[in-house]
């Protein structure tokens, strides 16, 4: 996992520096979690990962930064979309087929619609292109290189997330109940609180971040059309 999450991004950063380009790297809220938090995590907050995944992703961030390339590291969380396998699609299936479902309520964060994240990345790339055009130097040093946070706005637990998924899908027959995370032992320890502060990305790039329930509704409506 160290090779995939740490060494590979570092190698990409080295190559990008040689090409004088911009590396946009997706990281994770898993870099937090070892310390108890009750306010949204900021970019300069010390990483305290609780497992190998978070630790290797943090090493990947550090490796990119050390190359001194042009980079934007975007930490995100709870990603879902209409495509592939993800929490929303799993819960859509379970709440439509199960009479009762237990979902943890003691892990809190913010869902992120992949489309919204992609839109944010597009905005960042457009900003970089503008800076290249205006740069009079042979080597571009991107003034906005750094670590940023991006998720949708708002806060919820996995239980709250599931309740809204079922409501928007019209799955009314499933009795969804809250439970503690220790009722479902897992080899992966998720942060109990990993809400990301998005002030920096909003102010730097002028990005307007949608509220999580609004984006969830868009995704589910799209899935209904399929």
XYZ file of C-alpha atoms in Angstrom, residues 15-23 69-71 128 132 140 142:
16
model
C 7.547 13.745 -13.491
C 5.207 16.734 -13.288
C 8.001 18.953 -12.027
C 10.112 17.971 -15.029
C 7.216 18.920 -17.319
C 6.478 22.144 -15.421
C 2.844 21.083 -15.010
C 0.307 20.884 -12.201
C -0.361 17.700 -10.235
C 6.374 20.681 -7.959
C 3.214 22.631 -8.731
C 0.508 20.708 -6.882
C -3.861 27.241 -13.364
C 0.326 30.087 -17.119
C 5.813 28.419 -13.711
C 1.916 28.171 -9.222
